[in-house]
Short mmCIF file of C-alpha atoms in Angstrom, two decimals:
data_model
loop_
_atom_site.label_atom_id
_atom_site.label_comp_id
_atom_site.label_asym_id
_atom_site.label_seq_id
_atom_site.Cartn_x
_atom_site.Cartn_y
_atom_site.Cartn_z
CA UNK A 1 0.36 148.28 39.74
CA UNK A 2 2.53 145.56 41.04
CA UNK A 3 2.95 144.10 37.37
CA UNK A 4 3.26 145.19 33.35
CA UNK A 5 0.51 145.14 31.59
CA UNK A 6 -0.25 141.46 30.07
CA UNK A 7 2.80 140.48 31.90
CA UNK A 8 2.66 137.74 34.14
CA UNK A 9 5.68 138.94 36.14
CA UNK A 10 5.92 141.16 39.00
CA UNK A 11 8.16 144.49 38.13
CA UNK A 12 10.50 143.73 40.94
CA UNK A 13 10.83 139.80 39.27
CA UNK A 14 11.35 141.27 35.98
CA UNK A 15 14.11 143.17 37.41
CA UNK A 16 15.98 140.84 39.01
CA UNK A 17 15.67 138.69 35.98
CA UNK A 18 17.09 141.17 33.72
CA UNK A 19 19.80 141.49 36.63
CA UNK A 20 20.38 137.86 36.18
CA UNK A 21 20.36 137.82 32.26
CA UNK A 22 22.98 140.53 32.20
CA UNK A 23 25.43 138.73 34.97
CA UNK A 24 24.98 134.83 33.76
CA UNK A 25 27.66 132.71 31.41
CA UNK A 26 24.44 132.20 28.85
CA UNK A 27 20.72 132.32 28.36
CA UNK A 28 20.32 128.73 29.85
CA UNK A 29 22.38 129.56 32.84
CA UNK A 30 20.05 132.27 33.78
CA UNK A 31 17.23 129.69 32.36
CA UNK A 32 18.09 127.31 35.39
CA UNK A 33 18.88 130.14 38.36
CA UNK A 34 15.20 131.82 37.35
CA UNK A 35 13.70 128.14 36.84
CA UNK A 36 11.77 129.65 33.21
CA UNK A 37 11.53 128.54 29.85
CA UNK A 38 13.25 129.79 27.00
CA UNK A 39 10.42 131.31 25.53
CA UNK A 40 9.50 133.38 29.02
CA UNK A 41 13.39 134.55 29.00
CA UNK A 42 12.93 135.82 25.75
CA UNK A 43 9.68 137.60 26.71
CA UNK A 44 11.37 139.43 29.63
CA UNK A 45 14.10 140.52 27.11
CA UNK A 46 12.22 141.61 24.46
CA UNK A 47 9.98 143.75 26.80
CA UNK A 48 13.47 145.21 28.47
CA UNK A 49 14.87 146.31 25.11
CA UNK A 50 11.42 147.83 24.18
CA UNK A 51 11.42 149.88 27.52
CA UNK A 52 14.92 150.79 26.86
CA UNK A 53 14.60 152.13 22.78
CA UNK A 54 11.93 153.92 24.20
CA UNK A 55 13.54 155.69 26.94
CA UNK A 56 16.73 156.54 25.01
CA UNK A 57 17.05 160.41 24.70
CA UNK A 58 17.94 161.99 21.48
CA UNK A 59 21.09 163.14 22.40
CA UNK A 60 23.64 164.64 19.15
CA UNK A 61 25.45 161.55 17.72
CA UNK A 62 28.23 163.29 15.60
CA UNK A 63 30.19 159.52 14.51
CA UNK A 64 28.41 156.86 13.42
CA UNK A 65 29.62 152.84 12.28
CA UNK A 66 27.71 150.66 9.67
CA UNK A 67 28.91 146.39 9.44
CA UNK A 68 27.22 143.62 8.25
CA UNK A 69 27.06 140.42 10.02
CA UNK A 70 26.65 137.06 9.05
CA UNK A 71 23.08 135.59 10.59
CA UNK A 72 22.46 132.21 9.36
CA UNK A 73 23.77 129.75 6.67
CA UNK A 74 23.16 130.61 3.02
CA UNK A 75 24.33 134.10 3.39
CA UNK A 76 21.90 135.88 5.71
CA UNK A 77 23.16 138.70 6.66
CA UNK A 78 22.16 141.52 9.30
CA UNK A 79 23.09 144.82 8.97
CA UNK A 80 24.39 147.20 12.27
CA UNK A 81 25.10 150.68 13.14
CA UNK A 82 26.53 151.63 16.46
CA UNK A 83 27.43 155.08 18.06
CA UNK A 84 31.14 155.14 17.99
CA UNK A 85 31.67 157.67 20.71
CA UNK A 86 29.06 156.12 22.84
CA UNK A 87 30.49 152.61 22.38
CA UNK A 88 26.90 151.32 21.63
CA UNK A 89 24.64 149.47 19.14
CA UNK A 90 22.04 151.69 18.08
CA UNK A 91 20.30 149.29 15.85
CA UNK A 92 20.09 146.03 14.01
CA UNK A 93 17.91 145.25 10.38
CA UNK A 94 18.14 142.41 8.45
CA UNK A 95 19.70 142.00 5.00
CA UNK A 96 22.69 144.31 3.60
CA UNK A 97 20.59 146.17 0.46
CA UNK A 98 20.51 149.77 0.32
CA UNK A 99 17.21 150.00 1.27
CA UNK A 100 17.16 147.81 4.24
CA UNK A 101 20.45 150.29 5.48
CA UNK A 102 18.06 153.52 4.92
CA UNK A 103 15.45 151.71 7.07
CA UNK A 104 18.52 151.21 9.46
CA UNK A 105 19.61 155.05 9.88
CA UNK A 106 15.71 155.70 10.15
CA UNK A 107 14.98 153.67 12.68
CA UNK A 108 18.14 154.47 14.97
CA UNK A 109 18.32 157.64 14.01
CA UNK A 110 15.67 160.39 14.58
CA UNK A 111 14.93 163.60 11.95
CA UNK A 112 17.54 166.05 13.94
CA UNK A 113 20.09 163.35 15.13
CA UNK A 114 20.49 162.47 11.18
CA UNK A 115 21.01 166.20 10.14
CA UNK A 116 23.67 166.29 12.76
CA UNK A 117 26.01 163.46 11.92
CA UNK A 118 29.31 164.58 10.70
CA UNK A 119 30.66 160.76 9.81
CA UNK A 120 30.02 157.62 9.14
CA UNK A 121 32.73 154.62 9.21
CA UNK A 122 32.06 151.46 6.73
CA UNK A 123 33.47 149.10 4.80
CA UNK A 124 33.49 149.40 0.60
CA UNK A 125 29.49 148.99 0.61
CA UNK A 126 27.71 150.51 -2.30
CA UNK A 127 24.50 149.93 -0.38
CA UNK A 128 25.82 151.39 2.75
CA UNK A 129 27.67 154.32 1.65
CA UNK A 130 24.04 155.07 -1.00
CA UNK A 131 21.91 154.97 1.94
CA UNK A 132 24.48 157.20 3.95
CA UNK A 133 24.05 160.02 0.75
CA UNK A 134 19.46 159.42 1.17
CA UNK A 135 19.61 159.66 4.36
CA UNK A 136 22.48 161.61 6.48
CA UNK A 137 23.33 164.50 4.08
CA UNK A 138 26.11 166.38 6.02
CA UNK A 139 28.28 162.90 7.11
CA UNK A 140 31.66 162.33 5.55
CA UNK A 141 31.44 158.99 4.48
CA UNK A 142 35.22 157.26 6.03
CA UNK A 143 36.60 153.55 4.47
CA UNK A 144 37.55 151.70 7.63
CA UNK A 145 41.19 151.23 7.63
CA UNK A 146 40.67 147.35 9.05
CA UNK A 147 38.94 146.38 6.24
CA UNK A 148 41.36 148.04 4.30
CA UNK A 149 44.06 146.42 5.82
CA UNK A 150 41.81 142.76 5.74
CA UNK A 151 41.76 143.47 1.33
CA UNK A 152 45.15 143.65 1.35
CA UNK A 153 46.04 140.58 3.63
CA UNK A 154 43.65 138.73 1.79
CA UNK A 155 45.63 139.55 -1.30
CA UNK A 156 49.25 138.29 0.02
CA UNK A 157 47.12 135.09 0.82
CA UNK A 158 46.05 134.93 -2.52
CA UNK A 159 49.70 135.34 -3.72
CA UNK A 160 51.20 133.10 -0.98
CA UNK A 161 48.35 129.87 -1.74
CA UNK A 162 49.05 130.25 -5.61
CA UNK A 163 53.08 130.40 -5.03
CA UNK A 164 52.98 127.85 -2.84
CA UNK A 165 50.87 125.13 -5.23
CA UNK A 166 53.56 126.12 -7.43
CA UNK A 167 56.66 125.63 -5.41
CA UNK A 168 55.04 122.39 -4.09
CA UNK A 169 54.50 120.72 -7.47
CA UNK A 170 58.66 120.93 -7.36
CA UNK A 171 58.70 119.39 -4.06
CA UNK A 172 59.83 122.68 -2.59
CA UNK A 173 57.82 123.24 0.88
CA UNK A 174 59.14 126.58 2.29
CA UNK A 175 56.24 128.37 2.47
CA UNK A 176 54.48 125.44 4.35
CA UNK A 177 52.43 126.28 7.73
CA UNK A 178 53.75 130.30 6.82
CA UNK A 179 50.31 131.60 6.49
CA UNK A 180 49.77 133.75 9.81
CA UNK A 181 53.69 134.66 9.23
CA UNK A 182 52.46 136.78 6.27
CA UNK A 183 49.62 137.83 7.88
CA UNK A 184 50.38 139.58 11.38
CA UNK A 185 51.99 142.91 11.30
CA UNK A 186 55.89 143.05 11.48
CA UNK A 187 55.78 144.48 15.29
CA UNK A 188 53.32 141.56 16.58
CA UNK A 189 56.04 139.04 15.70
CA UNK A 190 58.05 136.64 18.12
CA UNK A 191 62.14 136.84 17.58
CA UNK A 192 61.89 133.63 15.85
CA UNK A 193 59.14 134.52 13.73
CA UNK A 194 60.69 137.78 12.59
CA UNK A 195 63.90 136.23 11.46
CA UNK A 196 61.72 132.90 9.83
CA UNK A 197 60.45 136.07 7.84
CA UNK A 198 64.08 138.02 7.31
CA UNK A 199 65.13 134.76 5.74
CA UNK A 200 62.19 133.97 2.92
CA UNK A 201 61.64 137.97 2.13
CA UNK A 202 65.47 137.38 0.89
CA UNK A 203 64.52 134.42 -1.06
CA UNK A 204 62.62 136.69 -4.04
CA UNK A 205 59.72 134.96 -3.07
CA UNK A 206 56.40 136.66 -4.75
CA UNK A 207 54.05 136.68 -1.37
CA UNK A 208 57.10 138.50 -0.21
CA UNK A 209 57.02 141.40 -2.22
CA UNK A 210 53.27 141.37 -1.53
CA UNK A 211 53.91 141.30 1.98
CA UNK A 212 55.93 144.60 1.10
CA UNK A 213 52.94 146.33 -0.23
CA UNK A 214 50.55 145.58 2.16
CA UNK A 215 53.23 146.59 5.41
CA UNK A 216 54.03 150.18 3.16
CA UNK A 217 50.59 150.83 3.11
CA UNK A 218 50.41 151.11 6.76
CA UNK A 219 52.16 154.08 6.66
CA UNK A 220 49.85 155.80 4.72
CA UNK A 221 47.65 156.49 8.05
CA UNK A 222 50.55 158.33 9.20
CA UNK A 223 50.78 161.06 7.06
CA UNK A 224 50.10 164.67 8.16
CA UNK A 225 47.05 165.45 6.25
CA UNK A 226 44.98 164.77 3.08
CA UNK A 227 47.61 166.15 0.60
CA UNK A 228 50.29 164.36 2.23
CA UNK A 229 48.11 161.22 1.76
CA UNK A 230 46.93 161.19 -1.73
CA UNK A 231 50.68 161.85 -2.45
CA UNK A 232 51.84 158.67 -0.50
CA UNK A 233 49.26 156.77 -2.33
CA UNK A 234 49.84 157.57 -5.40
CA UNK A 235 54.01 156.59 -4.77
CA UNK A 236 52.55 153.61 -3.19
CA UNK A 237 49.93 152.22 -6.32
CA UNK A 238 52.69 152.84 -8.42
CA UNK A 239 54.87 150.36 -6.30
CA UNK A 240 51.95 148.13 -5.74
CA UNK A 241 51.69 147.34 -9.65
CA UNK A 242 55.15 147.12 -10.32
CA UNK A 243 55.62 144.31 -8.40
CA UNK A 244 53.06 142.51 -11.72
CA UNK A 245 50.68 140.44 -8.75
CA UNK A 246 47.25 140.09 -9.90
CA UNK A 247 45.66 140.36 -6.49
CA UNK A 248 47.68 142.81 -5.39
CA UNK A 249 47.05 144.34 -8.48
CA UNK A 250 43.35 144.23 -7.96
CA UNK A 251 43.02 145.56 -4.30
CA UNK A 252 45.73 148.52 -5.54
CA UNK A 253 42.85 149.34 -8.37
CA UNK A 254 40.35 149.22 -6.02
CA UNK A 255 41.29 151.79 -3.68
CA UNK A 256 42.43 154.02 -6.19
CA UNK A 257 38.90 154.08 -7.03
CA UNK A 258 37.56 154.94 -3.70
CA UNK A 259 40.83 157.46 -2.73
CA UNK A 260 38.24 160.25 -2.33
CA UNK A 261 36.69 158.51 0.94
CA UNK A 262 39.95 157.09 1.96
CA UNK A 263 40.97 160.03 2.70
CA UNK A 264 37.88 161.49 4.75
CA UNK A 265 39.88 159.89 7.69
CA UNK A 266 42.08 162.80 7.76
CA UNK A 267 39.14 164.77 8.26
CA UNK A 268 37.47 162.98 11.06
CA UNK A 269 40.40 160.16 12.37
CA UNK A 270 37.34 157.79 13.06
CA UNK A 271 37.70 154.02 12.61
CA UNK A 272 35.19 151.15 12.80
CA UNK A 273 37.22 149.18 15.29
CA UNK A 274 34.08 149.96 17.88
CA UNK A 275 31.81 147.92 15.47
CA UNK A 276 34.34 145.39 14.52
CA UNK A 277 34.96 145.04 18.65
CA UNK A 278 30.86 143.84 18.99
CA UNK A 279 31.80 141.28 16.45
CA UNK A 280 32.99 138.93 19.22
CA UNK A 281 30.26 140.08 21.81
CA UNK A 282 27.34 139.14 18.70
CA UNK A 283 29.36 135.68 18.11
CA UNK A 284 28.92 134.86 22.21
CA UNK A 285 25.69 135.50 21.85
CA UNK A 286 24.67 133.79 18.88
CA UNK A 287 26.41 130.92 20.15
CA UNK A 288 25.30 130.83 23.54
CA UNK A 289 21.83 130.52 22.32
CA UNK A 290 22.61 128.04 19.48
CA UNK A 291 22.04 130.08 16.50
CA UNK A 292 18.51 132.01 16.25
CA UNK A 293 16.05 131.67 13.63
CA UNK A 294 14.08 134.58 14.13
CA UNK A 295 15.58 137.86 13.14
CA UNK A 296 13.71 139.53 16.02
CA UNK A 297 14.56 137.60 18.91
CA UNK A 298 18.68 138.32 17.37
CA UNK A 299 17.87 141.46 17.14
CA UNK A 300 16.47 141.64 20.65
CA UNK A 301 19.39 139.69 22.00
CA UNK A 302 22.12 142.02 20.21
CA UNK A 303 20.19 145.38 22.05
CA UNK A 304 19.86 143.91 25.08
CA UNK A 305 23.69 142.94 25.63
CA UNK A 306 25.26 145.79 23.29
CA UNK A 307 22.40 148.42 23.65
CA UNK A 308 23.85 150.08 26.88
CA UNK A 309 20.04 150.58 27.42
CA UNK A 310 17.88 151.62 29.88
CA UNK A 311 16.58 148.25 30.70
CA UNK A 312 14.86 147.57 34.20
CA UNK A 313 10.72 148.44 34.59
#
């Protein structure tokens, strides 16, 4: 009684261990205080997060998040949904297909909990946002406005790289070392920085006017309601391709085409930032234990530290 079944650990062991786990730097930290391998770590862990899925209560989640995160080399991927208002992973699968993101709302998500989701935040997935339409009929699907905002930076660095090969092959190096000067937000700048930036945006420089776009298109967030959005947008595409910049130009065309769920944020105000803030908290642990190469020991790792489960025997 003393002891799980098949378990060669006392409960009251297993539970300090899992105390230990949680409070140490890394995995071989708590390794050397417990004196066990890696293997028998990974053991106590996995049977902790199975106690814990178990255990969960099927509570109404009403906002859901779906990411994908890199795994290994050679573009593995993983893909993860978390429960935005509870600030927790609900579950992990691997690959980013649109049937391995069904299996994903299915197994996080029980029969009653899916009919009572009212939105899900995602990047521009066609897997995702298909699975989202099988499997969670009455959820607004919601484009994240920080991967929005990530297209669109990527595009002035596409403008600023191809400007800059061209201004260099004259010997002229003022956009040198100005990447992250295009790239943070106009308030998140130093003095110095901010007037470095005053002085090229009156230069006609191209990544300037891209800069343009992509800071204009913050204030579509701002606006009162849908209406007042799609009308900003549409003033704002027509800016975006007047200013003739192929990338900007291409991300422009882009959300035109997904408007419709762009504009769901008006109706929920939900944001992926909860999933994008595990992003870190996955990287610690993937690096703490040196990379995995078994999906379900990643998986097990990502629930125990992000699960907010119920843990201890």
């Amino acid at each position: 009684p003393w002891a799980g079944k098949h378990s060669r650990f006392t409960l009251l062991f297993e539970a300090f261990a899992i105390k230990v786990i949680e409070g140490a730097r890394s995995i071989s930290d708590a390794q050397k205080i417990l004196r066990l391998g890696w293997k028998q770590i990974q053991t106590i862990m996995a049977s902790a997060v199975e106690r814990g899925m178990k255990r969960r209560e099927a509570e109404e989640i009403a906002w859901v998040g779906m990411d994908e995160k890199s795994f290994r080399k050679g573009h593995k991927y993983i893909s993860v949904m978390s429960d935005l208002d509870g600030r927790r992973i609900l579950e992990v699968a691997e690959g980013r297909s649109s049937d391995v993101a069904q299996t994903l709302i299915m197994e996080g998500l029980n029969p009653f909990q899916r009919e009572m989701v009212c939105g899900v935040a995602m990047d521009m997935s066609a897997p995702f946002e298909a699975a989202v339409e099988a499997q969670l009929p009455n959820a607004d699907i919601i484009f994240d406005k920080f991967h929005i905002a990530k297209h669109l930076s990527d595009a002035v660095d596409a403008v600023r790289k191809s400007e800059h090969a061209r201004l260099q092959k004259k010997g002229d190096e003022r956009l040198k070392k100005t990447k992250y000067l295009w790239l943070k937000g106009f308030e998140n700048m130093s003095k110095e920085a901010k007037a470095t930036l005053e002085d090229l945006k009156r230069q006609s420089l191209d990544v300037a006017k891209a800069w343009h776009i992509k800071e204009m298109f913050g204030h579509f967030w701002t606006r009162r309601d849908k209406d007042f959005a799609r009308s900003f947008f549409d003033f704002w595409h027509r800016e975006a391709l007047s200013v003739k910049l192929r990338p900007i130009k291409k991300v422009a065309d882009m959300l035109k085409r997904h408007i419709e769920n762009i504009v769901t944020y008006f109706d929920c105000y939900i944001t992926n930032a909860i999933t994008e803030g595990f992003n870190s908290k996955i990287q610690a642990i993937k690096a703490n234990a040196r990379g995995f190469r078994n999906f379900s020991n990643y998986r097990t790792s990502i629930l125990f530290f992000c699960g907010r489960l119920n843990l201890y025997p």
